């Protein structure tokens, strides 16, 4: 057994991204289907729904079309279905499976099994027993595909489900209902019940592949490394003889092999690794960095570091200085000061800075304090709003604004014939709108306008003069649906043009690889690609252009990664809060809240005060809040 395996009780394969992980799973499925077909056998697959397997199904469809993969010998059993729900309702998993897979392959419809969400309740027990019997009659499941809920559920086996459970009617956790709200108009529309295969069924499958991307890092680490407990249903998979977790890099970040690599094998003690280890040790023991003793190192798996680097106090000091030097109130560099360890250059001053904001509010939510400091300290700050963000405005909100436009024109004697028409059309459209039905282009434009006005108001609030807000409306985002296109040439061209116009000394962008719909990831790729191309083209200015990454609304940098921490006073925290409030279309219930029911300003404040608290725990001065950045080198 190697050291990783002594922590990870389930085999885990990590892929650079979810596409590559899905391709691996698709390959394994295809190989099994072909092997069975060659032996004239049926191949029984257990299927999952949700956001996780979407790219897997796309890959299977591609393999069917381009590589002739046939599903004629395949029998499928889906894990679960909402209850009650009509089979063909847009939100049903029946519809999901047909939309993403079954409508595009050559499977025999008689071989498809999906729990029936409209079976009469008083007969449901019998129905569920028959579902289990059908699985047995097919010879059992050869390969079961799973996703994982943020609470560790598999199928809809919520925490507390028995290891012996079979197919049955269950209550959905409130957290699951919140997480799945994105599939419905709002939470009240998410069913409270579901029919799910049990954990017992899943354990009986011959092979299990659980897929998990991005945001699932914390629960995946618990399921793989923690104790087996019914409170985390996925941890029960530790008892399965042939289960593998297929995850992407972001989802592997909480595993010990990444969190504390010195515990799972030899590691090279670079300054960054030393910082990571010492911070890990200090936080684990609840001590400040300078209070760590040689015994603390030895008793916690770090004697290796002591052997290599010598004295504990010297190591402590090295890390203490790294932490101390990352804190600065001068994100654009301190003018007329020579501070060699300062995260930014003092010259030139003032600098030209550009903040790339994936949605129209990420600038203020994620780096509002720094944004204001940069402007107040005399830098020329520009903001590039990369996408219109139109998808995240509710229908109610857009109707309210068109209503305003009609009233405004009426009030001033302007002919409001046209705006009345738009209002009428919008009302009619919204009244019958189905899930996944894109808005009309008028409605989309108005939703974009609402967010643009909010962003402009934020820039005014910070004090930027006119002309410093740039609305890019990158085309990859404008699908009208939740799912976005990949980065395109046009996205890069627009971004290169803007960068070349401004010639910034500093670029800030959202360094997220995990946001619910992948927008931040694409926005980041677009900026990276543009800068790489500009560099390759030999533009002089780009040699002096530094890139700082902030994290978007969903997470924060690990404390050991932070290279620049900008402290905020209580007043600045309040000022940032009011800046976030300007984004009224994103207050209260927004369409894509995710599992976190806190509003964006609350998340930002919790996160920024948490960073400040951790710095204080490590022995630094205690600030009210801190924003954090990591430098990207290219
Ligand atoms: C879906 C299912 C669930 C999901 C889980 C993750 O059939 O049974 O366990 O796999 O809720 O959902 P997503 O993939 O949407 O994050």
XYZ file of C-alpha atoms and ligand atoms in Angstrom:
650
model
C 0.000 0.000 0.000
C 1.437 3.400 -0.843
C 1.023 6.426 1.426
C -1.827 7.958 -0.591
C -3.829 4.770 -0.238
C -3.436 4.802 3.508
C -5.477 8.030 3.491
C -7.739 7.368 0.524
C -9.944 4.372 1.138
C -11.480 4.502 -2.323
C -9.351 4.613 -5.493
C -9.432 8.131 -6.933
C -8.441 9.192 -10.447
C -7.835 12.898 -10.904
C -8.201 14.545 -14.312
C -7.249 18.092 -15.357
C -10.900 18.954 -15.974
C -14.397 17.485 -16.056
C -14.329 16.976 -19.833
C -11.286 14.720 -19.612
C -12.761 12.865 -16.630
C -16.015 12.336 -18.528
C -14.120 11.084 -21.578
C -12.400 8.492 -19.367
C -15.732 7.269 -17.994
C -17.219 7.183 -21.500
C -14.274 5.046 -22.637
C -14.822 2.588 -19.819
C -18.545 2.369 -20.596
C -17.881 1.921 -24.321
C -15.313 -0.812 -23.675
C -17.785 -2.676 -21.478
C -20.617 -2.346 -24.005
C -18.354 -3.651 -26.782
C -16.989 -6.504 -24.691
C -20.514 -7.600 -23.802
C -21.703 -7.215 -27.391
C -18.830 -9.387 -28.609
C -19.996 -12.082 -26.196
C -23.632 -11.526 -27.263
C -24.468 -10.370 -23.767
C -26.544 -7.519 -22.466
C -24.753 -4.639 -20.747
C -26.674 -3.270 -17.753
C -25.863 0.345 -16.889
C -27.007 2.363 -13.880
C -27.539 5.986 -14.892
C -27.424 9.269 -12.971
C -28.806 12.699 -13.740
C -27.897 16.228 -12.612
C -25.195 18.589 -13.819
C -22.339 16.118 -13.278
C -22.951 13.558 -16.058
C -24.002 16.048 -18.763
C -20.569 15.996 -20.413
C -20.420 12.196 -20.097
C -23.673 11.844 -22.023
C -22.487 14.336 -24.635
C -19.364 12.213 -25.109
C -21.393 8.986 -25.414
C -23.605 10.602 -28.027
C -20.483 11.719 -29.884
C -19.057 8.191 -29.748
C -22.323 6.825 -31.083
C -22.356 9.287 -33.982
C -18.689 9.360 -34.867
C -17.331 6.031 -33.736
C -20.345 3.826 -34.320
C -20.775 2.887 -30.656
C -24.057 0.980 -30.550
C -26.349 0.765 -27.522
C -28.473 -2.055 -28.946
C -27.329 -4.480 -26.238
C -27.643 -1.920 -23.425
C -30.226 -1.996 -20.640
C -30.368 1.040 -18.371
C -31.737 1.657 -14.895
C -31.845 5.225 -13.691
C -31.115 5.952 -10.089
C -33.959 8.249 -9.277
C -36.854 10.480 -10.236
C -38.673 13.329 -8.539
C -42.061 12.509 -7.038
C -44.729 13.314 -7.911
C -43.899 14.324 -11.460
C -45.302 13.513 -14.876
C -42.949 11.512 -17.050
C -42.764 14.107 -19.788
C -42.672 17.182 -17.554
C -39.689 19.360 -18.451
C -38.129 18.941 -15.009
C -38.445 15.170 -14.845
C -35.364 12.999 -15.000
C -37.182 11.051 -17.710
C -37.046 14.194 -19.868
C -33.476 14.884 -18.809
C -32.298 11.436 -19.891
C -34.062 11.629 -23.225
C -32.819 15.147 -23.888
C -29.195 14.373 -23.082
C -28.840 10.769 -24.159
C -31.655 8.436 -25.158
C -33.053 10.577 -28.000
C -29.654 10.550 -29.688
C -28.576 6.896 -29.513
C -29.867 3.572 -30.806
C -30.988 2.082 -27.479
C -34.180 -0.003 -27.589
C -36.804 2.073 -25.657
C -37.996 -1.153 -24.018
C -34.563 -1.410 -22.331
C -34.827 1.976 -20.619
C -35.940 1.979 -16.976
C -36.494 5.194 -15.074
C -38.430 5.240 -11.794
C -41.996 6.325 -12.483
C -42.656 9.594 -10.690
C -46.404 9.422 -11.227
C -47.126 5.997 -9.788
C -50.021 6.184 -7.284
C -48.718 6.691 -3.792
C -50.701 3.916 -2.120
C -49.142 1.411 -4.493
C -45.617 2.815 -4.576
C -44.041 0.178 -2.320
C -45.044 -2.565 -4.722
C -43.818 -0.489 -7.639
C -40.406 0.006 -5.986
C -40.110 -3.714 -5.214
C -40.857 -4.422 -8.881
C -38.078 -1.984 -9.900
C -35.603 -3.936 -7.750
C -36.852 -7.208 -9.232
C -36.406 -5.855 -12.750
C -32.770 -5.013 -11.941
C -32.213 -8.538 -10.624
C -34.006 -10.060 -13.619
C -31.654 -8.168 -15.945
C -28.756 -9.836 -14.149
C -27.872 -6.924 -11.845
C -26.107 -3.688 -12.746
C -22.730 -4.134 -14.448
C -21.652 -0.530 -14.115
C -23.294 2.140 -11.987
C -22.634 5.835 -12.684
C -23.020 8.174 -9.718
C -22.768 11.867 -8.914
C -22.475 13.113 -5.352
C -24.564 15.687 -3.509
C -22.939 18.422 -1.456
C -24.261 16.584 1.588
C -22.745 13.311 0.384
C -25.927 11.788 -1.009
C -25.755 9.208 -3.773
C -28.883 8.768 -5.826
C -31.335 10.527 -3.554
C -30.133 8.563 -0.544
C -29.864 11.481 1.823
C -27.768 11.409 5.022
C -29.152 8.795 7.383
C -30.125 6.355 4.628
C -29.496 2.761 5.564
C -26.729 0.737 4.038
C -29.373 -1.928 3.254
C -31.893 0.458 1.682
C -33.638 -0.523 -1.541
C -35.678 1.405 -4.080
C -38.171 3.519 -2.172
C -39.934 6.849 -1.808
C -37.809 9.350 0.156
C -37.944 12.912 1.419
C -35.456 15.280 -0.188
C -33.154 17.196 2.127
C -33.719 20.902 2.147
C -30.118 21.390 1.030
C -30.772 19.141 -1.966
C -33.885 21.092 -2.856
C -31.914 24.338 -2.691
C -29.085 22.810 -4.773
C -31.518 21.662 -7.439
C -33.477 24.902 -7.553
C -31.519 25.853 -10.679
C -33.483 23.193 -12.564
C -36.793 24.796 -11.570
C -38.198 28.301 -11.498
C -37.805 28.596 -7.715
C -37.474 26.452 -4.625
C -41.191 26.106 -4.011
C -41.424 24.269 -7.340
C -38.808 21.646 -6.381
C -40.628 18.452 -5.334
C -40.263 17.374 -1.724
C -40.138 13.671 -2.499
C -38.309 11.375 -4.877
C -38.123 7.713 -5.774
C -34.553 6.480 -5.511
C -32.661 3.252 -5.768
C -31.252 2.389 -2.343
C -27.684 2.203 -1.107
C -28.151 -1.572 -1.005
C -28.840 -1.575 -4.765
C -25.814 0.579 -5.471
C -23.546 -1.675 -3.412
C -24.787 -4.684 -5.372
C -23.612 -3.190 -8.704
C -20.548 -4.977 -10.044
C -18.648 -1.764 -10.684
C -19.281 1.800 -9.499
C -17.889 5.027 -10.962
C -18.651 8.166 -8.986
C -17.948 11.441 -10.755
C -17.431 14.757 -8.981
C -16.301 18.155 -10.219
C -15.179 21.477 -8.771
C -17.354 22.424 -5.892
C -17.579 18.920 -4.488
C -14.006 18.934 -3.078
C -14.900 19.002 0.621
C -17.499 16.236 0.560
C -15.351 14.067 -1.707
C -12.468 14.251 0.787
C -14.822 13.216 3.605
C -16.284 10.333 1.616
C -12.870 9.053 0.546
C -10.794 9.671 3.665
C -13.282 9.811 6.529
C -14.976 7.022 8.422
C -17.795 5.035 6.877
C -20.978 6.652 8.119
C -24.578 6.738 7.028
C -24.379 10.495 7.640
C -22.236 10.687 4.481
C -23.825 8.083 2.229
C -20.995 8.204 -0.346
C -18.538 7.080 2.369
C -20.327 3.708 2.341
C -18.772 3.146 -1.077
C -15.564 2.379 0.829
C -17.161 -1.020 1.338
C -17.653 -1.636 -2.383
C -15.030 -3.967 -3.883
C -14.764 -2.168 -7.234
C -15.551 1.511 -6.963
C -13.497 4.407 -8.359
C -13.988 8.130 -7.935
C -13.376 10.138 -11.111
C -12.767 13.759 -10.224
C -11.180 16.909 -11.624
C -8.311 18.849 -10.100
C -10.528 21.360 -8.335
C -12.486 18.540 -6.677
C -9.248 16.957 -5.446
C -8.058 20.013 -3.552
C -9.229 18.830 -0.126
C -7.622 15.398 -0.326
C -4.638 14.959 1.981
C -2.402 14.299 -1.030
C -2.977 17.938 -2.007
C -3.733 19.573 1.336
C -0.764 18.059 3.134
C 1.365 16.261 0.528
C 4.208 15.719 3.031
C 1.943 13.250 4.822
C 1.390 11.083 1.767
C 4.945 10.840 0.453
C 8.206 12.662 -0.130
C 7.900 16.278 -1.039
C 10.270 18.941 -2.269
C 10.582 21.650 0.346
C 10.202 24.762 -1.793
C 9.400 28.004 0.064
C 5.768 27.648 -1.062
C 5.565 24.098 0.305
C 7.177 25.167 3.591
C 4.613 27.935 3.928
C 1.799 25.495 3.255
C 3.093 22.984 5.811
C 3.718 25.503 8.581
C 0.331 27.155 8.145
C -1.324 23.736 8.138
C 0.485 22.852 11.353
C -0.299 26.150 13.089
C -3.998 26.007 12.206
C -4.246 22.355 13.175
C -2.727 23.016 16.592
C -4.460 26.375 17.063
C -1.111 28.101 17.587
C 0.457 31.165 16.027
C 3.284 30.486 13.590
C 5.934 31.848 15.927
C 4.796 29.599 18.794
C 5.392 26.330 16.973
C 8.030 24.144 18.575
C 10.309 21.451 17.191
C 8.140 18.913 19.020
C 5.056 20.204 17.154
C 6.844 19.549 13.865
C 7.996 16.090 14.899
C 4.673 14.948 16.324
C 2.754 16.022 13.221
C 4.622 14.401 10.381
C 6.991 17.281 9.672
C 10.260 15.985 11.121
C 11.451 15.637 7.544
C 11.243 19.395 7.147
C 13.232 19.906 10.337
C 15.909 17.477 9.180
C 16.243 19.333 5.912
C 15.929 22.934 7.042
C 17.189 22.838 10.605
C 15.852 24.980 13.375
C 12.066 25.197 13.930
C 12.224 28.844 14.942
C 14.066 29.776 11.742
C 11.392 28.037 9.691
C 8.681 29.748 11.714
C 10.287 33.117 11.070
C 10.584 32.459 7.336
C 6.846 31.760 7.129
C 5.975 34.610 9.479
C 7.759 37.054 7.144
C 6.026 35.603 4.092
C 2.663 36.133 5.735
C 3.532 39.578 7.038
C 4.883 40.729 3.675
C 1.747 39.650 1.848
C -0.325 42.215 3.774
C -0.500 45.659 2.242
C -2.887 48.575 2.070
C -1.325 49.520 -1.291
C -2.554 47.105 -3.947
C -1.068 49.270 -6.698
C 2.284 49.478 -4.904
C 3.378 52.105 -2.378
C 4.715 55.204 -4.172
C 8.066 56.666 -3.135
C 8.876 53.699 -0.943
C 11.467 51.006 -1.377
C 10.014 47.844 0.115
C 11.741 44.866 -1.506
C 9.295 42.273 -0.196
C 6.189 44.271 -1.126
C 3.838 42.216 -3.320
C 3.599 45.022 -5.932
C 6.102 47.403 -7.543
C 6.059 50.989 -6.297
C 6.861 52.273 -9.824
C 5.225 53.413 -12.000
C 2.767 55.407 -10.014
C -0.037 55.880 -10.791
C -0.674 52.648 -12.655
C -3.261 51.754 -15.243
C -5.317 48.882 -13.848
C -8.039 46.813 -15.398
C -10.414 44.658 -13.404
C -12.013 41.849 -15.405
C -15.386 41.070 -13.885
C -17.030 37.914 -15.313
C -20.512 39.054 -14.272
C -21.477 42.686 -13.704
C -21.055 42.410 -9.919
C -17.952 40.274 -9.354
C -15.724 43.350 -9.184
C -17.460 44.777 -6.145
C -18.339 41.442 -4.491
C -14.929 39.902 -4.737
C -12.544 42.821 -4.645
C -14.640 45.873 -3.783
C -12.243 47.039 -1.054
C -9.250 46.776 -3.374
C -11.186 48.401 -6.227
C -11.901 51.430 -4.032
C -8.330 51.605 -2.718
C -6.867 51.501 -6.214
C -9.067 54.388 -7.281
C -8.552 56.383 -4.075
C -4.800 55.933 -4.359
C -4.824 57.669 -7.725
C -4.579 54.803 -10.192
C -6.420 54.829 -13.502
C -8.877 52.001 -12.891
C -10.915 50.422 -15.688
C -13.465 47.661 -15.328
C -14.187 45.179 -18.103
C -17.555 43.512 -17.583
C -17.014 40.348 -19.522
C -20.560 39.022 -19.843
C -23.947 40.644 -19.812
C -25.118 38.511 -16.865
C -28.609 38.684 -18.391
C -29.523 35.129 -17.476
C -29.518 35.900 -13.755
C -32.287 38.527 -13.813
C -35.718 37.276 -12.844
C -38.736 37.647 -15.115
C -40.509 39.619 -12.426
C -37.633 42.096 -12.316
C -37.601 42.678 -16.055
C -41.356 43.227 -16.169
C -41.038 45.803 -13.398
C -38.467 47.735 -15.427
C -40.456 47.701 -18.676
C -43.446 48.859 -16.668
C -41.282 51.735 -15.451
C -40.279 52.613 -19.014
C -43.950 52.753 -20.079
C -44.818 54.961 -17.096
C -41.802 57.205 -17.672
C -42.778 57.891 -21.265
C -46.365 58.483 -20.319
C -45.332 60.899 -17.564
C -43.362 63.069 -19.990
C -45.729 62.872 -22.907
C -43.413 60.645 -24.952
C -45.187 58.278 -27.325
C -45.214 55.020 -25.352
C -46.914 52.938 -27.965
C -43.770 50.921 -28.616
C -42.845 50.351 -24.964
C -46.420 49.249 -24.224
C -46.126 46.722 -27.001
C -42.858 45.437 -25.564
C -44.410 45.157 -22.118
C -47.412 43.262 -23.450
C -45.242 40.873 -25.460
C -42.941 40.280 -22.496
C -45.861 39.551 -20.153
C -47.388 37.101 -22.583
C -44.104 35.355 -23.193
C -43.198 35.079 -19.523
C -46.634 33.737 -18.584
C -46.171 30.625 -20.701
C -42.400 30.295 -20.509
C -41.069 26.764 -20.014
C -37.915 25.727 -18.254
C -34.891 25.881 -20.548
C -36.820 28.069 -22.965
C -34.541 30.975 -23.824
C -35.888 34.499 -23.394
C -36.784 36.499 -26.468
C -33.932 38.685 -27.630
C -35.828 41.786 -26.410
C -36.168 40.382 -22.906
C -32.551 39.286 -22.879
C -31.380 42.716 -23.976
C -33.435 44.421 -21.295
C -32.112 42.046 -18.646
C -28.595 42.881 -19.827
C -29.406 46.599 -19.691
C -30.615 46.300 -16.097
C -27.341 44.720 -15.062
C -25.332 47.243 -17.084
C -27.025 50.120 -15.273
C -26.248 48.492 -11.931
C -22.590 48.071 -12.889
C -22.380 51.685 -14.051
C -23.897 52.798 -10.759
C -21.228 50.840 -8.883
C -18.481 52.538 -10.890
C -20.000 55.932 -10.076
C -20.205 54.913 -6.419
C -16.497 54.049 -6.389
C -15.792 57.363 -8.126
C -14.639 56.275 -11.584
C -15.099 58.889 -14.302
C -17.290 58.056 -17.320
C -15.715 55.814 -19.897
C -13.885 53.527 -17.510
C -16.554 50.806 -17.576
C -16.246 48.557 -20.606
C -19.099 46.202 -21.417
C -17.658 43.372 -23.423
C -20.756 41.169 -23.848
C -18.515 38.257 -24.743
C -20.307 36.078 -27.294
C -19.599 32.714 -25.588
C -22.117 33.672 -22.888
C -24.980 34.654 -25.160
C -26.588 31.249 -25.606
C -29.711 32.356 -23.766
C -29.395 29.165 -21.704
C -27.627 28.146 -18.522
C -25.104 26.154 -20.475
C -22.565 28.396 -22.196
C -20.413 27.927 -25.257
C -16.695 27.333 -24.893
C -14.276 30.210 -25.432
C -14.335 31.419 -29.037
C -12.028 33.445 -31.286
C -14.287 36.484 -31.045
C -14.046 36.460 -27.218
C -10.259 36.550 -27.448
C -10.194 39.204 -30.173
C -12.431 41.551 -28.175
C -10.304 41.084 -25.060
C -7.008 41.594 -26.885
C -8.372 44.819 -28.398
C -9.358 46.162 -24.995
C -6.047 45.204 -23.377
C -4.095 46.809 -26.200
C -6.142 49.986 -25.887
C -5.559 50.341 -22.148
C -2.064 48.836 -21.889
C -2.502 48.112 -18.188
C 0.260 47.697 -15.615
C -2.074 45.565 -13.540
C -4.779 43.124 -14.553
C -7.168 41.667 -12.020
C -9.307 38.706 -12.930
C -11.442 36.032 -11.302
C -9.241 32.988 -10.820
C -12.082 30.543 -10.434
C -12.207 27.157 -11.932
C -15.448 26.255 -10.182
C -18.555 28.363 -10.492
C -21.905 26.683 -10.924
C -22.213 27.275 -14.647
C -18.607 27.524 -15.747
C -18.782 31.189 -16.776
C -15.865 32.282 -14.601
C -13.676 29.535 -15.938
C -14.234 30.592 -19.538
C -13.764 34.263 -18.632
C -10.419 33.402 -17.082
C -9.291 31.364 -20.082
C -10.178 34.278 -22.358
C -7.941 36.700 -20.422
C -5.088 34.186 -20.164
C -5.236 33.376 -23.850
C -5.352 37.071 -24.804
C -2.335 37.934 -22.664
C -0.351 34.972 -23.952
C -1.026 35.986 -27.535
C -0.145 39.617 -26.885
C 3.088 38.514 -25.252
C 3.921 36.209 -28.136
C 3.288 39.116 -30.524
C 5.968 41.058 -28.643
C 3.950 44.089 -27.383
C 6.344 46.060 -25.186
C 3.863 47.113 -22.466
C 2.892 43.551 -21.590
C 6.340 42.922 -20.107
C 5.364 45.244 -17.268
C 1.861 43.949 -16.849
C 1.250 41.913 -13.703
C -1.805 39.716 -13.304
C -3.562 39.299 -9.957
C -6.263 36.697 -9.462
C -9.138 37.060 -7.035
C -11.734 34.406 -6.276
C -15.359 34.871 -7.205
C -18.379 34.525 -4.953
C -18.038 30.799 -4.348
C -14.776 30.246 -2.541
C -11.555 31.793 -1.274
C -7.892 31.036 -1.819
C -6.262 28.710 0.590
C -4.459 30.909 3.105
C -1.062 29.510 2.162
C -1.543 30.484 -1.492
C -2.289 34.158 -0.858
C 0.421 36.493 -2.151
C -1.325 39.817 -1.561
C -3.840 40.435 1.223
C -5.566 43.805 1.291
C -6.903 44.669 4.740
C -10.170 46.526 5.203
C -11.320 48.731 8.055
C -14.867 48.343 9.430
C -15.832 51.472 7.459
C -14.500 49.986 4.249
C -16.460 46.814 4.914
C -19.627 48.895 5.172
C -18.760 50.862 2.060
C -18.266 47.644 0.137
C -21.578 46.307 1.460
C -23.436 49.341 0.076
C -21.610 48.905 -3.214
C -22.914 45.346 -3.452
C -26.431 46.512 -2.533
C -26.467 48.532 -5.764
C -26.954 45.243 -7.608
C -30.617 45.076 -6.747
C -31.427 42.518 -9.410
C -29.157 40.119 -7.524
C -30.631 40.668 -4.085
C -33.003 38.335 -2.277
C -33.970 35.358 -4.410
C -31.747 35.237 -7.482
C -32.256 32.487 -10.040
C -28.838 30.892 -9.526
C -28.220 31.076 -5.838
C -26.650 27.601 -5.599
C -26.684 25.748 -2.284
C -25.668 28.758 -0.293
C -28.747 30.700 0.755
C -26.752 33.709 1.992
C -26.893 36.810 -0.152
C -23.770 37.893 -1.995
C -22.888 40.682 0.439
C -23.107 38.240 3.341
C -20.917 35.718 1.594
C -18.363 38.409 0.765
C -18.279 39.712 4.330
C -18.053 36.256 5.889
C -15.288 35.332 3.555
C -13.288 38.521 4.004
C -13.580 38.440 7.783
C -12.672 34.773 7.783
C -9.444 35.535 5.910
C -8.626 38.280 8.405
C -9.353 35.929 11.320
C -7.081 33.224 9.966
C -4.261 35.732 9.506
C -4.824 36.788 13.117
C -4.811 33.176 14.337
C -1.484 32.733 12.633
C -0.115 35.636 14.641
C -0.657 38.648 12.383
C -2.446 41.856 13.262
C -6.208 41.403 13.418
C -8.076 43.364 10.759
C -11.841 43.542 10.253
C -11.608 41.916 6.821
C -9.190 41.119 4.019
C -9.377 40.546 0.281
C -6.929 38.070 -1.147
C -4.986 37.720 -4.399
C -2.605 35.311 -6.069
C -0.261 36.328 -8.870
C -0.391 34.566 -12.235
C 2.874 34.378 -14.156
C 2.852 34.064 -17.927
C -28.973 12.248 -9.802
C -28.646 11.886 -8.429
C -27.928 12.782 -7.490
C -26.884 13.675 -8.152
C -26.293 14.629 -7.123
C -25.327 15.602 -7.744
O -29.558 11.163 -10.487
O -28.999 10.838 -8.079
O -27.294 12.003 -6.510
O -25.890 12.889 -8.733
O -27.311 15.347 -6.496
O -26.023 16.473 -8.560
P -25.277 17.410 -9.615
O -24.632 16.478 -10.567
O -26.357 18.207 -10.251
O -24.279 18.223 -8.854
